[in-house]
């Protein structure tokens, strides 16, 4: 695939900026990060956001760099310092949505829409259905029903105020009595519980505090990207990460416009690919942000037979019903149904209305009842195995999208008792594929169907089913396949070969600000697939000592505790509480069971964070070789496989983080060595520096014109070795499933043939070997090796 963008980075380092980590602090870290061997700093969103935001994805102003971080002067100073040390900047941008902040005037475009209604110059910015609620924007911000909250409204300085909310008044309504004043606005303040059924503007997933932006409009694109494009044009930044492109009406069109506007700068997109799904070939980007690589790397260090035994132990211990954690496919399907019938009702109902208008506008399509269209729509949505299709009216659907919808539709017809009523399935399918016409409603349905599908997949799979299906928590990660967590070496090599051929400058990651557990915590949990019987016995012992409120929660709590590796209740309790709320089996974010949550907190403190934590420590000691091999092996392969590796802040050392906000804690960039030079932390830092410096010194060995060749060891232990050559000049070797390897007697006389002739130097130890290396000799010091031809 042709690439006409400038040379990609050799490696990036992700900084999760926040008020506690502003541009000035990042600038002070530059010398240490440059010494690590990266080529670019990868910055989280830098534009104005909700005050105090720890992530920056709640943008309030696209025209200004965030003052809390140091403003544009601070960003430019960081850029200058970075360039003085040979580094560039990659910016994370958020095209899909903006914040609905309190006070609302922080979002200037939204403020004007609330004040001036559909006549506002910014009305085209947002997906608002003005036909609903009498032409008013529903604002679900009240703590109770409007009648119960009236006494809490005040009018002050020409604004309507409710606690922290400050809303504009429609000109000429300022002196009206409060009831009449409320009814005279272009917005309708409402009880927050109405959001899931009554909202009339598109939001981000199910987050009503984030309003979607119509960036497909050329004027909106120009206005929301002017500052970022200026920073690229003036050399402040070099490339882009695009947040959640699946939320856009037309991702391909947006990316083409962006590619032209940036002059082909290196750009990666946060596209979450299901196992076997491929990035659309026509997207003018370098690739994804790397969750597909993460899933393959994690799976490579998962024992398939052990994962099955661990799943059997989980079912015996927790006894979950098949569709509530017992079976992955059934659990994911039930979670999807919960979303379309509960959290995403407003999105579904809007699609039903649009489908009805499409049918009313064409004689051959009339007489499909709304209930039939709704049933067909939901039955198809819950059966999509990927985030979304990318069809556009007036254009032939891609074969992959057509097959996706046809298969879902075929299953969906079974929901109808009367075959003629099942024809509604074909209406929904064909409308989703853009086959019914190219009018405004046809375009709207096609885009909104895909956007709703993306929200459904994210919320039902990653934010619900991943917390319900808990045999192996390292597999319940963004882009993961918990029902089939293991990846064979051949599958991993085939994936890497495809990357090198089709997307050689794609991003790759192991940890991000969104991973539910950092790579080093997942490495520990994955080691349990090599110790399933020991884990089952441990759970039986600790459960007898500290009985839990329910076994599913207990299994989750103990595995998270094993991944964390220390009895830290301040970190573990919030993680487990988030898990049970997201799972929504006993308590939820919106309908919390306070008594149950108190039991959960007491259990976590007394159990995983109490004296019984010694049981975890003992098992970790037994599994130390597997944990070490998983940790170092994943790190080495990540830094040497095809693509551009992104190192999340602090993960150059061992960093066993849990779900956010734990994974956004700030590392100590000024720290020197990690202490004991024989520790796993020291080994990981040594490996990371060595590999990154090699990439930076020799980018051609790893870049778009490099080669990737799998290497196979000989001997009975061959399956425990994963190795490949890059450009016949670099060889990476990693150990997998260390326990079985040790039980079989180690490497024995297994050898790895190195490509070509001559001598090779192993960079981690400095030792030199010939073209045929005995694995026992090569991996005597570390469970990994990084070699270059002398």
PDB file of C-alpha atoms in Angstrom, residues 36 520 632 650-656 668-689 782:
ATOM      1  CA  UNK A  36      15.195   6.526  26.598  1.00  0.00           C
ATOM      2  CA  UNK A 520       2.529  -5.679  33.509  1.00  0.00           C
ATOM      3  CA  UNK A 632       9.854  -9.033  29.188  1.00  0.00           C
ATOM      4  CA  UNK A 650       5.940   5.015  33.284  1.00  0.00           C
ATOM      5  CA  UNK A 651       5.788   1.647  31.535  1.00  0.00           C
ATOM      6  CA  UNK A 652       9.476   1.665  30.607  1.00  0.00           C
ATOM      7  CA  UNK A 653       9.697   0.256  34.130  1.00  0.00           C
ATOM      8  CA  UNK A 654       7.348  -2.289  35.656  1.00  0.00           C
ATOM      9  CA  UNK A 655       4.009  -0.522  36.067  1.00  0.00           C
ATOM     10  CA  UNK A 656       1.162  -2.686  37.332  1.00  0.00           C
ATOM     11  CA  UNK A 668       8.425   9.907  38.488  1.00  0.00           C
ATOM     12  CA  UNK A 669      10.181  10.950  35.306  1.00  0.00           C
ATOM     13  CA  UNK A 670      13.204  12.148  37.284  1.00  0.00           C
ATOM     14  CA  UNK A 671      13.802   8.749  38.841  1.00  0.00           C
ATOM     15  CA  UNK A 672      17.101   7.189  37.990  1.00  0.00           C
ATOM     16  CA  UNK A 673      17.559   3.453  38.056  1.00  0.00           C
ATOM     17  CA  UNK A 674      14.686   1.372  39.476  1.00  0.00           C
ATOM     18  CA  UNK A 675      16.744   0.161  42.439  1.00  0.00           C
ATOM     19  CA  UNK A 676      17.978  -3.399  42.541  1.00  0.00           C
ATOM     20  CA  UNK A 677      19.722  -4.017  39.195  1.00  0.00           C
ATOM     21  CA  UNK A 678      18.584  -7.643  39.334  1.00  0.00           C
ATOM     22  CA  UNK A 679      14.912  -6.692  39.722  1.00  0.00           C
ATOM     23  CA  UNK A 680      12.328  -7.178  37.010  1.00  0.00           C
ATOM     24  CA  UNK A 681      11.879  -3.390  36.906  1.00  0.00           C
ATOM     25  CA  UNK A 682      15.582  -2.919  36.146  1.00  0.00           C
ATOM     26  CA  UNK A 683      15.491  -5.627  33.506  1.00  0.00           C
ATOM     27  CA  UNK A 684      12.500  -4.069  31.773  1.00  0.00           C
ATOM     28  CA  UNK A 685      14.080  -0.617  31.778  1.00  0.00           C
ATOM     29  CA  UNK A 686      17.311  -2.026  30.345  1.00  0.00           C
ATOM     30  CA  UNK A 687      15.403  -3.893  27.642  1.00  0.00           C
ATOM     31  CA  UNK A 688      13.257  -0.862  26.742  1.00  0.00           C
ATOM     32  CA  UNK A 689      16.205   1.507  26.462  1.00  0.00           C
ATOM     33  CA  UNK A 782      17.107 -13.268  30.340  1.00  0.00           C
TER      34      UNK A 782
END
